[in-house]
Structures are given as structure tokens and as C-alpha cells.
Amino acid sequence: MEQNVNTTQNNEKPQGFFQSNTAKIIMVGLLVFILLIPLQFVKSLIFERAQRQKEVIQEINEKWGGDVYFYGPIIKVPYTVYEKTKIVDEKTKKVTYEITPYTEYAYFFPDELKANIDVNVDTESKKRGIYKSAVYTSDLDFKGSYSLPDFSTQKTSEKVEEADIHWDQTRLTIKTTNIKGIQGSANITIGGKKLAFEPIAQTTKRERESVMETAPVNIKELLANNSAPFSLNIKYQGSESLSIVPIGKQTEATMTSNWHSPSFKGNFLPKTTGIQGQSFPAHWSISYLNRPFAQQYFNGLPDLSDYTFETGFITPVDEYQQSERAAKYGFLVIGLTFLVFFLIQTISKISIHIFQYGMIGLALIMFYTLLISITEHSSFMLGYFVAGAAVVVMIGLYSVSILKGIKFPLFIAISLSALYSFIYVIIQLEDYALLVGSIGLFVILGAVMFVSRKIDWNNSSSSTAKA
């Protein structure tokens, strides 16, 4: 009996290096890194499609109307100043002065500015092929009051005389972008008089800004009681964002919109806001003490584009951004799937060829191409579900032929489904994505350590788990 056992043991051939667990781990690891090459091509495809989407959206927005920037209304009063030039006669040394008059402008902001803004966002009507843009129509209704401009605040060496102020040549002005998006007329009513704004030649260094002014009016007559109310209504077709400069000594603004995920930006955030289903209201209250600019300016109007309150109307995370996030986890999906197959191979003594690992890896990469193509014609959730289900079924059926049974393929299908579900949850999260991802990876690592704890890695001939 002892002789037969010894004979059997002597007949066993020692395994070579390429049949050892170490060699198999190295080959599988190299295959994972090789599969990163087609995965990188998939990421490039996502980037290319996303860039194409941006180009199409930009073209749609340019034709419909771009972002809206509104700065006004402002009282613009011309006045005469005198430049004194010293002239010295070289022969007689007599000094004379030449007085040259020229015109400057003074700009006065309203005492009170109240804005009621309604924005209706449309994501369905403006499409080109599979791409669509979030454009909007906005109704800006401004009310407020002006007091009679005070020239005594000008800090110059010489006081501006009353006779040099041309009250009858006063204009009301606004500065804005997206002048092509203005719908209908833009009129202001002040002191009971209705005035229409007309565009004038570009006078600012900001190429995107346009200036609109009314016809000359005698502002002193309109402000006969030293103050008068005004109202202004203007409608825009726009896209992406809407920003307003709070030029009132006290500015109150209320915005309502049907957009579900607004982005509040600019120098001032709303005092109150809230999402109500698929819409939101927002309210701003800004005092002149809250901003670093004055209520009147002489010899030029400053650029106040850095001191706006702004609302963005863009999709926070679109389909391509979500697909890009999913592709970033491609290395994790491939590595963990190969690890599951390798542990099953080690425990069950079933041999899995490196070619079969390659087929499984390519199937995992096909998930991302399916995801992009389906998402472009539906939603990310549907595309993710269909692509994930297709890959899980394909790898599950392929595993049945490899692993010669149903128990291990069923475990692989369940594990892969759980992994795809876990990644989907991470993609949808924003503030807690890192926390949930870290906890999930910690749990996965713990599970792998638990399963592999009894494998005899030193026994290369059998590589079986200890009882």
C-alpha cells in the first residue's frame, strides 16, 4: 500500500512557472492594462460626442439668443465743462488763457429698483438631430423711482453751474447683451411720459455689450417734484444665464421659473429660494451699502459686470458627463470582474484561458459604447439599464460554458449587477459621491479578503482552499 502511494506521488509532474498562480495573476494583470487601451478610445469617443453637442448647442443659442446681461435704467445728463489753456507770449511774456468748452456726461442710478422676472425655459422645441438646448424666454418688469440728479457731489476743482447743465438733453440709457434676443419694443414710463429705447453705436470696450438710449427729454420737468416713479418692461429670448446689475440704492428682485435646477452665481446670492417641483422662486434684496460702487458717476459709466446677481439655466450633469463618469470606473469594473473569475478558478480548480479573460474584458468595454449610443436617443437611466443588463446576460451565459455549471455563473451575474448598480448610485450623487464610493470600495475589499483568506497560495500544484 505504501509502495503504491509513493509510486503515485513520484509520477506527479511538477507544474511549470506558467501554470502557477503567480504567472496567472501576472497575465491577468497585464490583460487588465491592455484593455485600458480600448477603454481610453471609448473615453475619447465620449469626449468627441460631448464636444459636438457643445458646438451644436452654441450654434442654436447664437441663433435664438445668448446669455442676458442687463445694466440700467440710468439717467444720462450732459453738461458743459471748460478747459483752460495757458498761452504765453514769448516776446512780451504776457500770459493769457484760452477757454475751450466741451461736453461731459453725468450718470445717475435710481433710488429704488424693483424687478419682477419670469423665465420660461424650453428644452424641447430647439433641437438639431439628437441634440437639444435649454433656451428661455424672459419677461423683465422693472419699477422704481428717481430723484432729481445732484451735481454737487461731483469732485472737481470747479463747481458745475446750473446754466451749464443741459437738462433738456437728458437721455435714459441701458447697457445689455443679446440685443438680437429682445422681443418687441423696450419702453420706459417716467413721470407720466413714455419713452422708447433705441440702440446706438457701440461706445464700450466690451464687445458683447450694446447701449440703448431714449430720445432727449427734459428730466427736470419730469421730476418736477424732485422725484418720480418709473416702469420699464423688456422681453428677451435667451439661453444659459440671466444677470442683472443691482444699481438701485435699494434693489429688490424676484425671479420665478419652470427650471428645475437653477445655478445662482454672481456677486450676490438670493436671500430666499426654494425648488417647488419642477420650478423655483428666488428673491434678492441688495442695499447700496452691500456693493462697492456709488449712485452717480461723472465723465463715464463704469463696467459693473463683476457685481451682478446671476441665475444659470443649464443642465447640471448631462448624459455625456454621466457617461464620462461611468467610464472612469472602467478599470475598477474590469479589475474586480477578473478578480472574481480568478478566485473562482483558484477555488474550483476550473481552468480559464487568458483568451476567455480577454473576451470577458471586451464585453465589459462594450458596455460603455452601448451606454453612449442608447443614451443619445433616450435617457441615461434607460441606457445604463439596457447596457448593463445586456453585458450581464452575455457574460453570465458565457460563464456557463466556461465554469461548467450554474452556481458560479449565477454568482458572477449577481456580483456584476451589484457592481453596476453601485457605480450608478455614485454617478448620481454629487456631494456624497466620494463618501459612498470609499465605503463601497472598503466593503468590496473586505469581501475579497474574507473569500480568499483560506486559499493555500503556496500549494501551486492544487491551489485549493483548506477545509
Short mmCIF file of C-alpha atoms in Angstrom, two decimals:
data_model
loop_
_atom_site.label_atom_id
_atom_site.label_comp_id
_atom_site.label_asym_id
_atom_site.label_seq_id
_atom_site.Cartn_x
_atom_site.Cartn_y
_atom_site.Cartn_z
CA MET A 1 0.00 0.00 0.00
CA GLU A 2 2.76 2.38 0.95
CA GLN A 3 4.62 1.47 -2.22
CA ASN A 4 1.60 2.35 -4.41
CA VAL A 5 1.22 5.78 -2.76
CA ASN A 6 4.88 6.54 -3.22
CA THR A 7 4.67 5.45 -6.84
CA THR A 8 1.72 7.80 -7.46
CA GLN A 9 3.48 10.73 -5.80
CA ASN A 10 6.63 10.09 -7.83
CA ASN A 11 4.61 10.04 -11.07
CA GLU A 12 3.15 13.57 -10.47
CA LYS A 13 4.88 16.11 -12.66
CA PRO A 14 5.75 19.41 -11.05
CA GLN A 15 3.94 22.40 -12.61
CA GLY A 16 5.96 24.92 -14.52
CA PHE A 17 6.02 28.64 -13.82
CA PHE A 18 3.36 29.43 -16.42
CA GLN A 19 0.92 27.04 -14.70
CA SER A 20 1.45 28.62 -11.30
CA ASN A 21 -0.87 31.09 -9.59
CA THR A 22 1.80 33.77 -9.79
CA ALA A 23 2.02 33.53 -13.57
CA LYS A 24 -1.75 33.56 -13.93
CA ILE A 25 -2.02 36.68 -11.76
CA ILE A 26 0.65 38.40 -13.84
CA MET A 27 -1.05 37.52 -17.13
CA VAL A 28 -4.48 38.63 -15.91
CA GLY A 29 -2.98 41.87 -14.57
CA LEU A 30 -1.26 42.56 -17.91
CA LEU A 31 -4.54 41.91 -19.71
CA VAL A 32 -6.29 44.45 -17.49
CA PHE A 33 -3.75 47.10 -18.50
CA ILE A 34 -4.00 46.11 -22.18
CA LEU A 35 -7.78 46.55 -22.00
CA LEU A 36 -7.23 50.12 -20.81
CA ILE A 37 -6.27 50.96 -24.41
CA PRO A 38 -9.74 50.34 -25.92
CA LEU A 39 -11.24 51.85 -22.76
CA GLN A 40 -9.29 55.03 -23.48
CA PHE A 41 -10.68 55.04 -27.02
CA VAL A 42 -14.17 54.86 -25.53
CA LYS A 43 -13.39 57.88 -23.31
CA SER A 44 -12.15 59.75 -26.40
CA LEU A 45 -15.41 58.91 -28.16
CA ILE A 46 -17.40 60.31 -25.24
CA PHE A 47 -15.31 63.49 -25.29
CA GLU A 48 -15.77 63.84 -29.06
CA ARG A 49 -19.55 63.46 -28.83
CA ALA A 50 -19.69 65.91 -25.91
CA GLN A 51 -17.73 68.49 -27.92
CA ARG A 52 -20.07 68.02 -30.84
CA GLN A 53 -23.00 68.61 -28.51
CA LYS A 54 -21.43 71.85 -27.24
CA GLU A 55 -20.89 73.10 -30.78
CA VAL A 56 -24.49 72.39 -31.77
CA ILE A 57 -25.87 73.98 -28.60
CA GLN A 58 -23.70 77.05 -29.12
CA GLU A 59 -24.98 77.38 -32.69
CA ILE A 60 -28.60 77.04 -31.54
CA ASN A 61 -28.06 79.61 -28.78
CA GLU A 62 -26.45 82.10 -31.16
CA LYS A 63 -29.48 81.97 -33.44
CA TRP A 64 -32.04 82.02 -30.64
CA GLY A 65 -30.29 84.40 -28.25
CA GLY A 66 -27.32 84.20 -25.89
CA ASP A 67 -26.98 84.98 -22.22
CA VAL A 68 -28.65 88.17 -20.98
CA TYR A 69 -26.82 90.91 -19.06
CA PHE A 70 -28.87 93.95 -18.02
CA TYR A 71 -27.47 97.19 -16.60
CA GLY A 72 -29.98 100.04 -16.18
CA PRO A 73 -32.04 102.13 -16.50
CA ILE A 74 -29.72 105.10 -15.91
CA ILE A 75 -30.26 108.87 -16.24
CA LYS A 76 -27.61 110.40 -18.52
CA VAL A 77 -27.33 114.19 -18.24
CA PRO A 78 -24.94 116.21 -20.46
CA TYR A 79 -23.16 119.24 -19.04
CA THR A 80 -20.55 121.69 -20.25
CA VAL A 81 -17.10 121.93 -18.76
CA TYR A 82 -14.41 124.44 -19.68
CA GLU A 83 -10.79 123.63 -20.35
CA LYS A 84 -8.42 126.49 -19.58
CA THR A 85 -5.26 126.55 -21.71
CA LYS A 86 -2.38 128.81 -20.67
CA ILE A 87 -0.76 130.83 -23.51
CA VAL A 88 2.49 132.79 -23.01
CA ASP A 89 3.68 135.44 -25.50
CA GLU A 90 7.40 134.85 -26.00
CA LYS A 91 8.15 138.49 -26.75
CA THR A 92 6.09 140.28 -24.15
CA LYS A 93 5.88 137.35 -21.72
CA LYS A 94 2.23 138.18 -21.39
CA VAL A 95 0.07 135.34 -20.10
CA THR A 96 -3.41 134.76 -21.45
CA TYR A 97 -5.88 131.89 -21.11
CA GLU A 98 -7.93 130.27 -23.82
CA ILE A 99 -11.23 128.78 -22.66
CA THR A 100 -12.49 125.76 -24.61
CA PRO A 101 -15.92 124.35 -23.79
CA TYR A 102 -16.72 120.67 -24.28
CA THR A 103 -19.45 118.28 -23.20
CA GLU A 104 -19.28 115.63 -20.49
CA TYR A 105 -21.95 113.31 -19.16
CA ALA A 106 -23.16 112.54 -15.67
CA TYR A 107 -24.87 109.24 -14.85
CA PHE A 108 -27.36 108.79 -12.02
CA PHE A 109 -28.78 105.48 -10.73
CA PRO A 110 -32.33 105.09 -9.37
CA ASP A 111 -33.12 105.43 -5.68
CA GLU A 112 -35.30 102.35 -5.77
CA LEU A 113 -35.26 99.43 -8.21
CA LYS A 114 -37.74 96.55 -8.08
CA ALA A 115 -37.51 93.74 -10.61
CA ASN A 116 -40.11 91.07 -11.25
CA ILE A 117 -38.60 88.45 -13.56
CA ASP A 118 -40.36 85.48 -15.11
CA VAL A 119 -38.28 82.93 -17.04
CA ASN A 120 -39.81 80.12 -19.08
CA VAL A 121 -37.20 77.50 -20.06
CA ASP A 122 -37.84 75.31 -23.11
CA THR A 123 -35.73 72.19 -23.71
CA GLU A 124 -37.87 70.52 -26.36
CA SER A 125 -38.56 72.92 -29.22
CA LYS A 126 -34.94 73.79 -30.05
CA LYS A 127 -33.34 70.57 -31.32
CA ARG A 128 -30.88 69.63 -34.01
CA GLY A 129 -30.74 65.91 -34.59
CA ILE A 130 -30.20 64.22 -31.24
CA TYR A 131 -29.00 67.41 -29.56
CA LYS A 132 -31.17 69.95 -27.76
CA SER A 133 -30.52 73.20 -25.95
CA ALA A 134 -32.12 74.74 -22.86
CA VAL A 135 -33.28 78.14 -24.16
CA TYR A 136 -35.67 80.51 -22.44
CA THR A 137 -37.99 83.46 -22.88
CA SER A 138 -37.90 86.02 -20.10
CA ASP A 139 -40.15 88.89 -19.10
CA LEU A 140 -38.30 91.59 -17.10
CA ASP A 141 -40.59 94.07 -15.38
CA PHE A 142 -38.75 96.91 -13.59
CA LYS A 143 -40.29 99.53 -11.34
CA GLY A 144 -38.66 102.17 -9.18
CA SER A 145 -38.13 105.86 -8.60
CA TYR A 146 -35.64 108.58 -9.41
CA SER A 147 -34.79 111.75 -7.56
CA LEU A 148 -33.55 114.91 -9.27
CA PRO A 149 -29.84 114.48 -10.13
CA ASP A 150 -27.50 116.32 -7.78
CA PHE A 151 -24.34 117.73 -9.39
CA SER A 152 -22.94 118.97 -6.08
CA THR A 153 -21.47 115.51 -5.47
CA GLN A 154 -19.01 115.90 -8.35
CA LYS A 155 -15.47 116.04 -7.01
CA THR A 156 -13.86 118.67 -9.25
CA SER A 157 -12.00 121.89 -8.65
CA GLU A 158 -14.76 123.93 -10.21
CA LYS A 159 -18.45 123.63 -9.44
CA VAL A 160 -20.79 122.86 -12.32
CA GLU A 161 -23.05 125.84 -12.80
CA GLU A 162 -26.77 125.39 -13.30
CA ALA A 163 -26.57 127.12 -16.68
CA ASP A 164 -24.06 124.52 -17.86
CA ILE A 165 -26.35 121.58 -17.14
CA HIS A 166 -28.39 120.62 -20.19
CA TRP A 167 -31.46 119.19 -18.53
CA ASP A 168 -33.45 119.21 -21.77
CA GLN A 169 -30.89 116.90 -23.43
CA THR A 170 -31.15 114.15 -20.83
CA ARG A 171 -31.45 110.58 -22.04
CA LEU A 172 -32.21 107.34 -20.24
CA THR A 173 -29.83 104.54 -21.08
CA ILE A 174 -29.34 100.84 -20.54
CA LYS A 175 -26.45 98.52 -21.32
CA THR A 176 -27.23 94.94 -22.28
CA THR A 177 -26.08 91.87 -24.17
CA ASN A 178 -28.12 89.76 -26.58
CA ILE A 179 -29.77 92.75 -28.21
CA LYS A 180 -30.95 90.45 -31.02
CA GLY A 181 -32.96 88.48 -28.46
CA ILE A 182 -35.14 91.45 -27.45
CA GLN A 183 -38.77 90.77 -28.33
CA GLY A 184 -40.98 93.68 -29.34
CA SER A 185 -40.17 97.16 -28.09
CA ALA A 186 -38.43 98.34 -24.94
CA ASN A 187 -40.24 101.29 -23.35
CA ILE A 188 -39.87 103.18 -20.11
CA THR A 189 -42.51 105.37 -18.50
CA ILE A 190 -41.16 108.05 -16.17
CA GLY A 191 -43.06 110.98 -14.69
CA GLY A 192 -46.07 110.03 -16.80
CA LYS A 193 -44.12 110.19 -20.10
CA LYS A 194 -43.50 107.09 -22.23
CA LEU A 195 -40.11 106.84 -23.95
CA ALA A 196 -38.78 104.17 -26.32
CA PHE A 197 -35.24 102.80 -26.21
CA GLU A 198 -33.25 102.64 -29.42
CA PRO A 199 -29.82 101.03 -29.97
CA ILE A 200 -26.92 103.38 -30.55
CA ALA A 201 -23.39 102.94 -31.83
CA GLN A 202 -21.02 100.87 -29.69
CA THR A 203 -19.33 103.04 -27.08
CA THR A 204 -17.93 100.47 -24.64
CA LYS A 205 -14.83 98.31 -24.76
CA ARG A 206 -16.88 95.19 -24.02
CA GLU A 207 -17.73 93.84 -27.46
CA ARG A 208 -20.70 91.83 -26.19
CA GLU A 209 -22.42 94.85 -24.68
CA SER A 210 -24.81 97.11 -26.54
CA VAL A 211 -26.10 100.50 -25.46
CA MET A 212 -29.71 101.61 -25.85
CA GLU A 213 -30.97 105.12 -25.19
CA THR A 214 -34.18 107.12 -25.36
CA ALA A 215 -34.70 110.34 -27.25
CA PRO A 216 -33.70 113.55 -25.40
CA VAL A 217 -36.13 114.65 -22.69
CA ASN A 218 -36.20 117.41 -20.10
CA ILE A 219 -35.67 115.38 -16.94
CA LYS A 220 -36.18 118.40 -14.72
CA GLU A 221 -39.74 118.73 -15.94
CA LEU A 222 -40.41 115.03 -15.46
CA LEU A 223 -39.04 115.24 -11.93
CA ALA A 224 -40.99 118.39 -11.11
CA ASN A 225 -41.49 117.24 -7.51
CA ASN A 226 -37.80 116.30 -7.23
CA SER A 227 -38.73 112.63 -7.68
CA ALA A 228 -40.85 110.47 -9.93
CA PRO A 229 -41.64 106.77 -10.39
CA PHE A 230 -40.70 104.83 -13.49
CA SER A 231 -41.58 101.47 -15.02
CA LEU A 232 -39.76 99.50 -17.69
CA ASN A 233 -40.69 96.24 -19.39
CA ILE A 234 -38.42 94.27 -21.70
CA LYS A 235 -38.66 90.72 -23.06
CA TYR A 236 -35.74 88.55 -24.13
CA GLN A 237 -35.11 85.29 -25.91
CA GLY A 238 -32.00 83.97 -24.19
CA SER A 239 -30.02 80.95 -23.10
CA GLU A 240 -27.63 79.75 -20.39
CA SER A 241 -27.87 82.65 -17.91
CA LEU A 242 -29.50 85.93 -16.93
CA SER A 243 -27.60 88.53 -14.87
CA ILE A 244 -28.63 91.97 -13.60
CA VAL A 245 -26.63 94.79 -12.02
CA PRO A 246 -28.33 95.98 -8.79
CA ILE A 247 -27.96 99.72 -9.42
CA GLY A 248 -30.80 100.83 -7.15
CA LYS A 249 -29.99 102.41 -3.82
CA GLN A 250 -32.25 99.62 -2.66
CA THR A 251 -32.72 96.77 -5.12
CA GLU A 252 -35.42 94.13 -4.71
CA ALA A 253 -35.71 91.36 -7.27
CA THR A 254 -37.97 88.32 -7.51
CA MET A 255 -37.47 85.60 -10.10
CA THR A 256 -39.78 82.69 -10.92
CA SER A 257 -39.03 79.97 -13.45
CA ASN A 258 -40.05 76.49 -14.51
CA TRP A 259 -36.41 75.34 -14.47
CA HIS A 260 -35.75 72.50 -12.02
CA SER A 261 -32.06 73.06 -11.24
CA PRO A 262 -31.01 76.74 -11.29
CA SER A 263 -27.44 77.80 -10.62
CA PHE A 264 -27.22 81.02 -8.61
CA LYS A 265 -23.98 82.83 -9.36
CA GLY A 266 -22.63 86.34 -9.50
CA ASN A 267 -21.65 88.62 -6.65
CA PHE A 268 -24.97 88.34 -4.76
CA LEU A 269 -26.87 85.19 -3.79
CA PRO A 270 -30.64 85.23 -3.24
CA LYS A 271 -31.89 85.84 0.27
CA THR A 272 -34.58 83.20 -0.13
CA THR A 273 -35.02 80.44 -2.68
CA GLY A 274 -36.58 77.02 -2.97
CA ILE A 275 -37.30 74.31 -5.50
CA GLN A 276 -41.01 73.61 -5.85
CA GLY A 277 -41.37 70.51 -8.02
CA GLN A 278 -40.08 71.50 -11.44
CA SER A 279 -39.88 75.25 -10.71
CA PHE A 280 -38.31 77.69 -8.31
CA PRO A 281 -38.80 81.17 -6.84
CA ALA A 282 -35.86 83.32 -5.73
CA HIS A 283 -35.66 86.72 -4.06
CA TRP A 284 -32.76 89.18 -3.80
CA SER A 285 -32.58 92.20 -1.51
CA ILE A 286 -29.47 94.36 -2.08
CA SER A 287 -28.66 97.69 -0.46
CA TYR A 288 -26.18 100.21 -1.87
CA LEU A 289 -24.16 99.52 1.28
CA ASN A 290 -23.65 95.93 0.06
CA ARG A 291 -21.85 96.86 -3.16
CA PRO A 292 -18.59 98.65 -3.96
CA PHE A 293 -19.92 101.33 -6.34
CA ALA A 294 -21.64 104.70 -6.00
CA GLN A 295 -25.03 106.03 -7.11
CA GLN A 296 -23.68 108.57 -9.57
CA TYR A 297 -20.71 108.86 -11.92
CA PHE A 298 -19.23 111.68 -13.93
CA ASN A 299 -17.20 111.58 -17.14
CA GLY A 300 -18.04 107.96 -17.88
CA LEU A 301 -20.04 104.94 -16.84
CA PRO A 302 -18.06 102.16 -15.09
CA ASP A 303 -18.06 98.48 -16.03
CA LEU A 304 -20.07 96.78 -13.29
CA SER A 305 -20.33 93.32 -14.85
CA ASP A 306 -18.50 91.81 -11.86
CA TYR A 307 -21.23 92.98 -9.46
CA THR A 308 -24.32 91.21 -10.75
CA PHE A 309 -26.75 88.68 -9.38
CA GLU A 310 -26.97 85.87 -11.88
CA THR A 311 -29.01 82.73 -12.49
CA GLY A 312 -27.79 79.94 -14.76
CA PHE A 313 -30.20 77.79 -16.78
CA ILE A 314 -28.03 74.88 -17.88
CA THR A 315 -28.24 71.14 -17.36
CA PRO A 316 -26.05 70.47 -14.29
CA VAL A 317 -24.95 66.96 -15.35
CA ASP A 318 -25.85 65.91 -18.90
CA GLU A 319 -25.73 62.43 -20.42
CA TYR A 320 -22.16 62.75 -21.68
CA GLN A 321 -20.86 63.90 -18.31
CA GLN A 322 -22.55 60.92 -16.66
CA SER A 323 -21.15 58.56 -19.31
CA GLU A 324 -17.69 60.03 -18.75
CA ARG A 325 -18.03 59.42 -15.01
CA ALA A 326 -19.10 55.84 -15.67
CA ALA A 327 -16.09 55.27 -17.96
CA LYS A 328 -13.75 56.44 -15.21
CA TYR A 329 -14.81 53.38 -13.24
CA GLY A 330 -14.00 51.06 -16.17
CA PHE A 331 -10.68 50.00 -14.64
CA LEU A 332 -12.45 49.13 -11.40
CA VAL A 333 -15.16 47.07 -13.17
CA ILE A 334 -12.66 45.11 -15.27
CA GLY A 335 -10.30 44.51 -12.34
CA LEU A 336 -12.99 43.34 -9.93
CA THR A 337 -14.67 41.11 -12.54
CA PHE A 338 -11.35 39.44 -13.38
CA LEU A 339 -10.66 39.06 -9.67
CA VAL A 340 -13.97 37.21 -9.18
CA PHE A 341 -13.20 34.86 -12.08
CA PHE A 342 -9.67 34.26 -10.81
CA LEU A 343 -10.88 33.41 -7.29
CA ILE A 344 -13.49 31.02 -8.72
CA GLN A 345 -10.82 29.45 -10.91
CA THR A 346 -8.49 29.04 -7.95
CA ILE A 347 -11.09 27.58 -5.59
CA SER A 348 -12.88 25.31 -8.07
CA LYS A 349 -9.76 24.10 -9.98
CA ILE A 350 -11.51 25.09 -13.26
CA SER A 351 -9.03 26.30 -15.84
CA ILE A 352 -9.89 29.61 -17.55
CA HIS A 353 -7.77 30.53 -20.57
CA ILE A 354 -6.35 34.02 -20.95
CA PHE A 355 -8.29 34.31 -24.24
CA GLN A 356 -11.52 33.81 -22.29
CA TYR A 357 -10.49 36.57 -19.90
CA GLY A 358 -9.96 38.77 -22.96
CA MET A 359 -13.46 38.07 -24.29
CA ILE A 360 -14.95 38.93 -20.90
CA GLY A 361 -12.94 42.18 -20.79
CA LEU A 362 -14.10 43.23 -24.27
CA ALA A 363 -17.70 42.55 -23.24
CA LEU A 364 -17.19 44.87 -20.25
CA ILE A 365 -15.86 47.60 -22.54
CA MET A 366 -18.80 47.16 -24.91
CA PHE A 367 -20.98 48.32 -22.01
CA TYR A 368 -19.75 51.90 -22.48
CA THR A 369 -20.31 52.02 -26.25
CA LEU A 370 -23.82 50.66 -25.73
CA LEU A 371 -24.37 53.21 -22.96
CA ILE A 372 -23.39 56.18 -25.15
CA SER A 373 -25.37 55.09 -28.21
CA ILE A 374 -28.57 54.28 -26.31
CA THR A 375 -28.34 57.37 -24.07
CA GLU A 376 -28.13 59.70 -27.08
CA HIS A 377 -31.61 58.57 -28.14
CA SER A 378 -33.24 58.15 -24.73
CA SER A 379 -32.14 58.87 -21.16
CA PHE A 380 -29.02 57.98 -19.20
CA MET A 381 -31.01 55.81 -16.79
CA LEU A 382 -32.56 53.74 -19.58
CA GLY A 383 -29.27 53.49 -21.46
CA TYR A 384 -27.44 52.39 -18.33
CA PHE A 385 -30.06 49.74 -17.51
CA VAL A 386 -30.17 48.29 -21.04
CA ALA A 387 -26.38 48.28 -21.50
CA GLY A 388 -25.80 46.81 -18.05
CA ALA A 389 -28.43 44.09 -18.50
CA ALA A 390 -27.04 43.15 -21.93
CA VAL A 391 -23.48 42.80 -20.62
CA VAL A 392 -24.52 40.89 -17.50
CA VAL A 393 -26.56 38.42 -19.58
CA MET A 394 -23.75 37.98 -22.13
CA ILE A 395 -21.05 37.35 -19.51
CA GLY A 396 -23.41 35.15 -17.49
CA LEU A 397 -24.18 32.88 -20.45
CA TYR A 398 -20.52 32.80 -21.46
CA SER A 399 -19.60 31.81 -17.89
CA VAL A 400 -21.94 28.82 -18.01
CA SER A 401 -19.84 27.25 -20.76
CA ILE A 402 -16.57 28.18 -19.06
CA LEU A 403 -17.38 27.14 -15.50
CA LYS A 404 -19.43 24.05 -16.39
CA GLY A 405 -22.34 24.76 -14.09
CA ILE A 406 -24.90 27.30 -12.98
CA LYS A 407 -23.80 28.14 -9.43
CA PHE A 408 -20.71 30.21 -10.25
CA PRO A 409 -22.19 31.97 -13.33
CA LEU A 410 -25.20 32.99 -11.23
CA PHE A 411 -22.87 34.40 -8.57
CA ILE A 412 -20.94 36.32 -11.24
CA ALA A 413 -24.13 37.77 -12.73
CA ILE A 414 -25.35 38.89 -9.31
CA SER A 415 -21.94 40.37 -8.43
CA LEU A 416 -21.66 42.25 -11.73
CA SER A 417 -25.22 43.58 -11.37
CA ALA A 418 -24.46 44.79 -7.86
CA LEU A 419 -21.26 46.48 -9.09
CA TYR A 420 -23.05 48.31 -11.91
CA SER A 421 -25.80 49.37 -9.50
CA PHE A 422 -23.21 50.67 -7.04
CA ILE A 423 -21.47 52.71 -9.76
CA TYR A 424 -24.82 54.13 -10.95
CA VAL A 425 -25.59 55.35 -7.43
CA ILE A 426 -22.16 57.02 -7.19
CA ILE A 427 -22.66 58.76 -10.56
CA GLN A 428 -25.99 60.23 -9.44
CA LEU A 429 -24.56 61.52 -6.17
CA GLU A 430 -22.65 64.79 -6.11
CA ASP A 431 -21.92 65.88 -2.55
CA TYR A 432 -21.67 62.34 -1.15
CA ALA A 433 -20.08 60.53 -4.12
CA LEU A 434 -16.63 60.31 -2.51
CA LEU A 435 -18.02 59.14 0.84
CA VAL A 436 -20.28 56.45 -0.64
CA GLY A 437 -17.58 55.33 -3.08
CA SER A 438 -14.96 54.98 -0.35
CA ILE A 439 -17.29 52.99 1.90
CA GLY A 440 -18.34 50.75 -1.00
CA LEU A 441 -14.74 50.01 -2.02
CA PHE A 442 -13.86 49.26 1.60
CA VAL A 443 -16.71 46.73 1.79
CA ILE A 444 -15.65 45.12 -1.52
CA LEU A 445 -12.06 44.82 -0.30
CA GLY A 446 -13.27 43.23 2.93
CA ALA A 447 -15.37 40.70 0.99
CA VAL A 448 -12.41 39.74 -1.22
CA MET A 449 -10.18 39.31 1.83
CA PHE A 450 -12.83 37.14 3.50
CA VAL A 451 -13.27 34.87 0.47
CA SER A 452 -9.53 34.47 -0.17
CA ARG A 453 -8.47 34.01 3.44
CA LYS A 454 -8.27 30.15 3.29
CA ILE A 455 -6.71 29.77 -0.15
CA ASP A 456 -3.37 27.97 0.00
CA TRP A 457 -1.33 30.20 -2.31
CA ASN A 458 1.87 28.25 -1.58
CA ASN A 459 0.46 24.96 -2.95
CA SER A 460 0.88 25.61 -6.67
CA SER A 461 0.00 22.06 -7.60
CA SER A 462 -3.52 22.10 -6.22
CA SER A 463 -4.25 25.69 -5.18
CA THR A 464 -7.28 24.51 -3.21
CA ALA A 465 -8.89 26.11 -0.21
CA LYS A 466 -8.24 24.49 3.11
CA ALA A 467 -11.14 22.75 4.75
#
